PDB file of C-alpha atoms and ligand atoms in Angstrom:
ATOM      1  CA  MET A   1      -9.708 -38.049  -4.073  1.00 58.00           C
ATOM      2  CA  SER A   2     -11.966 -35.525  -5.454  1.00 78.00           C
ATOM      3  CA  ALA A   3     -12.052 -31.566  -5.207  1.00 89.00           C
ATOM      4  CA  THR A   4     -14.824 -30.227  -3.011  1.00 93.00           C
ATOM      5  CA  SER A   5     -15.910 -26.669  -3.019  1.00 95.00           C
ATOM      6  CA  ARG A   6     -15.730 -25.528   0.456  1.00 96.00           C
ATOM      7  CA  THR A   7     -17.915 -23.007   2.638  1.00 97.00           C
ATOM      8  CA  ILE A   8     -15.888 -19.609   2.853  1.00 98.00           C
ATOM      9  CA  ALA A   9     -15.257 -18.494   6.504  1.00 98.00           C
ATOM     10  CA  GLN A  10     -16.680 -15.295   7.423  1.00 98.00           C
ATOM     11  CA  LEU A  11     -15.379 -12.365   9.324  1.00 98.00           C
ATOM     12  CA  GLY A  12     -15.413 -13.249  12.961  1.00 98.00           C
ATOM     13  CA  ALA A  13     -14.462 -16.707  12.371  1.00 98.00           C
ATOM     14  CA  PRO A  14     -11.529 -17.296  14.745  1.00 98.00           C
ATOM     15  CA  VAL A  15      -9.560 -18.995  11.920  1.00 98.00           C
ATOM     16  CA  LEU A  16      -9.173 -15.873   9.867  1.00 98.00           C
ATOM     17  CA  ARG A  17      -7.352 -14.310  12.852  1.00 98.00           C
ATOM     18  CA  GLN A  18      -4.621 -17.015  13.101  1.00 98.00           C
ATOM     19  CA  ILE A  19      -1.356 -16.920  12.133  1.00 98.00           C
ATOM     20  CA  ALA A  20      -1.051 -19.795   9.570  1.00 98.00           C
ATOM     21  CA  VAL A  21       1.592 -22.367   9.787  1.00 98.00           C
ATOM     22  CA  ALA A  22       3.997 -23.074   6.808  1.00 98.00           C
ATOM     23  CA  VAL A  23       3.607 -26.438   5.072  1.00 98.00           C
ATOM     24  CA  GLU A  24       5.990 -28.960   5.444  1.00 97.00           C
ATOM     25  CA  ASN A  25       5.451 -31.656   3.206  1.00 97.00           C
ATOM     26  CA  VAL A  26       3.807 -30.409   0.263  1.00 97.00           C
ATOM     27  CA  LYS A  27       3.241 -33.828  -1.070  1.00 96.00           C
ATOM     28  CA  ALA A  28       1.299 -34.749   1.923  1.00 97.00           C
ATOM     29  CA  PRO A  29      -2.263 -36.002   0.768  1.00 97.00           C
ATOM     30  CA  GLN A  30      -4.028 -33.799   2.938  1.00 96.00           C
ATOM     31  CA  ILE A  31      -1.930 -30.738   1.308  1.00 97.00           C
ATOM     32  CA  GLN A  32      -2.650 -31.929  -2.280  1.00 97.00           C
ATOM     33  CA  GLU A  33      -6.357 -32.081  -1.574  1.00 97.00           C
ATOM     34  CA  LEU A  34      -6.604 -28.702   0.296  1.00 98.00           C
ATOM     35  CA  ALA A  35      -4.860 -27.364  -3.028  1.00 97.00           C
ATOM     36  CA  GLU A  36      -7.822 -28.881  -5.064  1.00 97.00           C
ATOM     37  CA  ASP A  37     -10.033 -27.656  -2.611  1.00 98.00           C
ATOM     38  CA  LEU A  38      -9.016 -24.100  -3.023  1.00 98.00           C
ATOM     39  CA  PHE A  39      -9.126 -23.975  -6.557  1.00 97.00           C
ATOM     40  CA  ALA A  40     -12.497 -25.815  -6.539  1.00 97.00           C
ATOM     41  CA  THR A  41     -13.594 -23.160  -4.090  1.00 97.00           C
ATOM     42  CA  LEU A  42     -12.343 -20.252  -5.703  1.00 96.00           C
ATOM     43  CA  ALA A  43     -14.049 -21.461  -9.277  1.00 95.00           C
ATOM     44  CA  ASP A  44     -17.338 -21.168  -7.575  1.00 94.00           C
ATOM     45  CA  THR A  45     -16.846 -17.559  -6.562  1.00 93.00           C
ATOM     46  CA  GLU A  46     -16.317 -14.092  -8.542  1.00 90.00           C
ATOM     47  CA  GLY A  47     -13.322 -13.612  -6.553  1.00 92.00           C
ATOM     48  CA  VAL A  48      -9.763 -13.525  -7.846  1.00 95.00           C
ATOM     49  CA  GLY A  49      -7.956 -15.150  -5.031  1.00 97.00           C
ATOM     50  CA  LEU A  50      -8.359 -17.183  -1.801  1.00 98.00           C
ATOM     51  CA  ALA A  51      -6.104 -18.326   0.942  1.00 98.00           C
ATOM     52  CA  ALA A  52      -6.562 -21.600   2.894  1.00 98.00           C
ATOM     53  CA  PRO A  53      -7.442 -19.802   6.181  1.00 98.00           C
ATOM     54  CA  GLN A  54     -10.751 -18.794   4.282  1.00 98.00           C
ATOM     55  CA  ILE A  55     -11.741 -22.615   4.004  1.00 98.00           C
ATOM     56  CA  GLY A  56     -11.024 -23.366   7.572  1.00 98.00           C
ATOM     57  CA  GLU A  57      -7.397 -24.298   7.417  1.00 98.00           C
ATOM     58  CA  SER A  58      -4.708 -22.466   9.074  1.00 98.00           C
ATOM     59  CA  VAL A  59      -2.189 -23.232   6.484  1.00 98.00           C
ATOM     60  CA  ARG A  60       0.515 -21.088   4.135  1.00 98.00           C
ATOM     61  CA  MET A  61      -1.164 -21.620   0.910  1.00 98.00           C
ATOM     62  CA  MET A  62      -2.918 -19.154  -1.427  1.00 98.00           C
ATOM     63  CA  VAL A  63      -4.663 -19.493  -4.710  1.00 98.00           C
ATOM     64  CA  ILE A  64      -4.541 -16.417  -6.968  1.00 97.00           C
ATOM     65  CA  ALA A  65      -6.538 -16.276 -10.244  1.00 95.00           C
ATOM     66  CA  SER A  66      -7.076 -12.857 -11.453  1.00 90.00           C
ATOM     67  CA  ARG A  67      -9.863 -12.808 -14.189  1.00 88.00           C
ATOM     68  CA  PRO A  68     -12.570 -10.361 -15.177  1.00 89.00           C
ATOM     69  CA  THR A  69     -15.774 -11.295 -13.019  1.00 85.00           C
ATOM     70  CA  PRO A  70     -18.628  -8.814 -12.071  1.00 84.00           C
ATOM     71  CA  ARG A  71     -16.896  -8.206  -8.951  1.00 82.00           C
ATOM     72  CA  TYR A  72     -13.749  -7.431 -10.822  1.00 84.00           C
ATOM     73  CA  PRO A  73     -14.327  -6.309 -14.092  1.00 84.00           C
ATOM     74  CA  SER A  74     -11.344  -4.744 -15.401  1.00 85.00           C
ATOM     75  CA  ALA A  75      -9.052  -7.550 -13.425  1.00 89.00           C
ATOM     76  CA  PRO A  76      -6.358  -9.225 -15.920  1.00 91.00           C
ATOM     77  CA  LEU A  77      -6.464 -12.562 -17.008  1.00 91.00           C
ATOM     78  CA  MET A  78      -3.714 -15.055 -15.338  1.00 90.00           C
ATOM     79  CA  GLN A  79      -3.582 -18.720 -15.131  1.00 91.00           C
ATOM     80  CA  PRO A  80      -4.956 -19.674 -11.757  1.00 94.00           C
ATOM     81  CA  THR A  81      -1.762 -20.311  -9.495  1.00 97.00           C
ATOM     82  CA  LEU A  82      -1.147 -22.133  -6.099  1.00 98.00           C
ATOM     83  CA  LEU A  83       1.454 -20.546  -3.866  1.00 98.00           C
ATOM     84  CA  ILE A  84       2.569 -22.619  -1.020  1.00 98.00           C
ATOM     85  CA  ASN A  85       4.558 -20.884   1.820  1.00 98.00           C
ATOM     86  CA  PRO A  86       4.763 -17.596  -0.123  1.00 98.00           C
ATOM     87  CA  SER A  87       6.852 -14.725   0.915  1.00 98.00           C
ATOM     88  CA  PHE A  88       7.503 -11.042  -0.480  1.00 98.00           C
ATOM     89  CA  LYS A  89       9.547  -8.128  -0.611  1.00 98.00           C
ATOM     90  CA  ALA A  90       8.284  -4.726  -2.103  1.00 98.00           C
ATOM     91  CA  LEU A  91      10.033  -3.520  -5.015  1.00 98.00           C
ATOM     92  CA  SER A  92       8.102  -0.209  -5.170  1.00 92.00           C
ATOM     93  CA  GLU A  93       8.644   2.432  -2.692  1.00 92.00           C
ATOM     94  CA  ILE A  94       5.294   3.551  -2.607  1.00 91.00           C
ATOM     95  CA  ARG A  95       2.042   1.990  -1.916  1.00 96.00           C
ATOM     96  CA  GLU A  96      -1.241   2.986  -3.820  1.00 98.00           C
ATOM     97  CA  LYS A  97      -4.890   2.900  -2.936  1.00 98.00           C
ATOM     98  CA  GLY A  98      -7.240   0.730  -4.653  1.00 97.00           C
ATOM     99  CA  TRP A  99     -10.444  -1.082  -4.272  1.00 96.00           C
ATOM    100  CA  GLU A 100     -10.425  -4.324  -2.507  1.00 97.00           C
ATOM    101  CA  GLY A 101     -13.207  -6.697  -1.419  1.00 97.00           C
ATOM    102  CA  CYS A 102     -13.041 -10.212   0.278  1.00 98.00           C
ATOM    103  CA  LEU A 103     -15.129 -13.197  -0.110  1.00 98.00           C
ATOM    104  CA  SER A 104     -15.155 -13.471   3.856  1.00 98.00           C
ATOM    105  CA  ILE A 105     -16.516 -10.032   4.199  1.00 98.00           C
ATOM    106  CA  PRO A 106     -19.442  -9.569   1.878  1.00 97.00           C
ATOM    107  CA  GLY A 107     -21.157  -6.536   1.116  1.00 97.00           C
ATOM    108  CA  ILE A 108     -18.495  -4.028   1.222  1.00 97.00           C
ATOM    109  CA  ARG A 109     -15.495  -2.562  -0.386  1.00 97.00           C
ATOM    110  CA  ALA A 110     -12.481  -0.356   0.597  1.00 98.00           C
ATOM    111  CA  GLN A 111      -9.459   1.331  -0.699  1.00 98.00           C
ATOM    112  CA  VAL A 112      -6.372  -0.119   0.632  1.00 98.00           C
ATOM    113  CA  PRO A 113      -2.697   1.110   0.008  1.00 98.00           C
ATOM    114  CA  ARG A 114      -0.541  -1.839  -1.394  1.00 98.00           C
ATOM    115  CA  TYR A 115       2.818  -2.066  -2.716  1.00 98.00           C
ATOM    116  CA  THR A 116       2.525  -1.571  -6.646  1.00 97.00           C
ATOM    117  CA  LYS A 117       5.696  -4.061  -7.616  1.00 97.00           C
ATOM    118  CA  ILE A 118       6.604  -6.834  -5.617  1.00 98.00           C
ATOM    119  CA  ALA A 119       9.043  -9.991  -6.013  1.00 98.00           C
ATOM    120  CA  VAL A 120       7.339 -13.206  -4.706  1.00 98.00           C
ATOM    121  CA  SER A 121       9.166 -16.630  -3.624  1.00 98.00           C
ATOM    122  CA  TYR A 122       6.873 -19.497  -3.097  1.00 98.00           C
ATOM    123  CA  VAL A 123       6.564 -23.491  -3.474  1.00 98.00           C
ATOM    124  CA  ASP A 124       4.398 -24.997  -6.092  1.00 97.00           C
ATOM    125  CA  SER A 125       2.631 -28.296  -5.570  1.00 95.00           C
ATOM    126  CA  GLN A 126       5.609 -30.155  -7.053  1.00 96.00           C
ATOM    127  CA  GLY A 127       7.914 -28.722  -4.051  1.00 96.00           C
ATOM    128  CA  GLN A 128       9.673 -26.567  -6.404  1.00 98.00           C
ATOM    129  CA  SER A 129      10.995 -23.103  -5.112  1.00 98.00           C
ATOM    130  CA  LEU A 130       9.761 -20.522  -7.801  1.00 98.00           C
ATOM    131  CA  GLN A 131       9.855 -16.638  -8.234  1.00 97.00           C
ATOM    132  CA  LEU A 132       7.472 -14.188  -9.822  1.00 96.00           C
ATOM    133  CA  THR A 133       7.662 -10.593  -9.906  1.00 96.00           C
ATOM    134  CA  LEU A 134       4.108  -9.064  -9.547  1.00 96.00           C
ATOM    135  CA  GLU A 135       2.774  -5.713 -10.519  1.00 95.00           C
ATOM    136  CA  ASN A 136      -0.451  -3.524  -9.988  1.00 95.00           C
ATOM    137  CA  PHE A 137      -3.615  -5.602  -9.552  1.00 95.00           C
ATOM    138  CA  ILE A 138      -2.135  -8.860  -9.317  1.00 96.00           C
ATOM    139  CA  ALA A 139       0.410  -7.512  -6.635  1.00 97.00           C
ATOM    140  CA  ARG A 140      -2.487  -6.249  -5.003  1.00 97.00           C
ATOM    141  CA  VAL A 141      -4.448  -9.516  -5.099  1.00 97.00           C
ATOM    142  CA  PHE A 142      -1.304 -11.467  -3.793  1.00 98.00           C
ATOM    143  CA  GLN A 143      -0.932  -8.899  -0.412  1.00 98.00           C
ATOM    144  CA  HIS A 144      -4.419  -9.324   0.123  1.00 98.00           C
ATOM    145  CA  GLU A 145      -4.260 -13.167   0.070  1.00 98.00           C
ATOM    146  CA  TYR A 146      -0.864 -12.790   2.021  1.00 98.00           C
ATOM    147  CA  ASP A 147      -2.571 -10.730   4.982  1.00 98.00           C
ATOM    148  CA  HIS A 148      -5.013 -13.889   5.239  1.00 98.00           C
ATOM    149  CA  LEU A 149      -2.079 -15.900   6.185  1.00 98.00           C
ATOM    150  CA  ASP A 150      -1.040 -13.708   8.928  1.00 98.00           C
ATOM    151  CA  GLY A 151      -4.585 -13.270  10.568  1.00 98.00           C
ATOM    152  CA  LEU A 152      -5.169  -9.879   8.847  1.00 98.00           C
ATOM    153  CA  VAL A 153      -7.863  -8.815   6.546  1.00 98.00           C
ATOM    154  CA  TYR A 154      -8.204  -5.886   4.043  1.00 98.00           C
ATOM    155  CA  LEU A 155      -9.955  -3.650   6.523  1.00 98.00           C
ATOM    156  CA  ASP A 156      -7.120  -3.757   9.009  1.00 98.00           C
ATOM    157  CA  ARG A 157      -4.999  -1.376   6.343  1.00 98.00           C
ATOM    158  CA  VAL A 158      -7.708   0.618   5.459  1.00 98.00           C
ATOM    159  CA  GLU A 159      -6.224   4.356   6.312  1.00 97.00           C
ATOM    160  CA  ASN A 160      -9.605   6.309   6.936  1.00 97.00           C
ATOM    161  CA  ASN A 161     -13.226   4.595   7.667  1.00 97.00           C
ATOM    162  CA  ARG A 162     -14.215   6.997   4.548  1.00 98.00           C
ATOM    163  CA  ASP A 163     -12.513   4.668   2.138  1.00 98.00           C
ATOM    164  CA  ILE A 164     -15.408   1.889   3.251  1.00 98.00           C
ATOM    165  CA  ILE A 165     -18.103   1.946   0.748  1.00 98.00           C
ATOM    166  CA  THR A 166     -21.163  -0.683   0.160  1.00 98.00           C
ATOM    167  CA  GLU A 167     -20.787  -3.267  -2.615  1.00 96.00           C
ATOM    168  CA  GLN A 168     -23.750  -1.627  -3.939  1.00 96.00           C
ATOM    169  CA  GLU A 169     -22.423   1.808  -4.055  1.00 96.00           C
ATOM    170  CA  PHE A 170     -19.165   0.140  -5.575  1.00 95.00           C
ATOM    171  CA  GLN A 171     -20.868  -1.059  -8.314  1.00 92.00           C
ATOM    172  CA  LYS A 172     -22.505   2.160  -9.265  1.00 93.00           C
ATOM    173  CA  LEU A 173     -18.939   3.404  -9.337  1.00 92.00           C
ATOM    174  CA  ILE A 174     -17.783   1.073 -11.690  1.00 88.00           C
ATOM    175  CA  ALA A 175     -20.804   1.485 -13.777  1.00 87.00           C
ATOM    176  CA  GLY A 176     -19.829   5.106 -14.001  1.00 82.00           C
ATOM    177  CA  GLY A 177     -16.648   4.218 -15.162  1.00 66.00           C
ATOM    178  CA  ARG A 178     -14.502   5.024 -12.100  1.00 56.00           C
TER     179      ARG A 178
HETATM  180 NI1   NI B 201      -9.849 -12.122   1.371  1.00 62.32          NI
END
């Protein structure tokens, strides 16, 4: 078994609009292989997270791997983490707008409201149940990936079309330090 970097589904692909199913047997070879492929596929990109539906598998699994990249220059560095059957609850009352993009929707960025602090529960690749508290950018990445498991994309959460800009304009914005 070797990890394969897979093609990323693009907006319009039906798999991105399906409700993904829970993983029943974490130790199943096809689940372990899917986990490897998620890591390998994300490593090939400048993204900071990837959900299984984005590589064509409608299963409740995601990888979050925040790190500074040209797409997200000020992202904090964290160990790439696999989350199986994740759930979360908001620990902040308010949601804050921040910039997001998506490997399945190239060329644009938008401001999306997200909870700034969340409590996450998930199962790891060994079948262990774990909890995490996530804040700010990493909480945002999690909520973005979580939406993919429910057939949502970040554009569904944009409050105003004026919050959507092109990647090119986004690059100008961050070069200007905003
Ligand atoms: Ni995405």
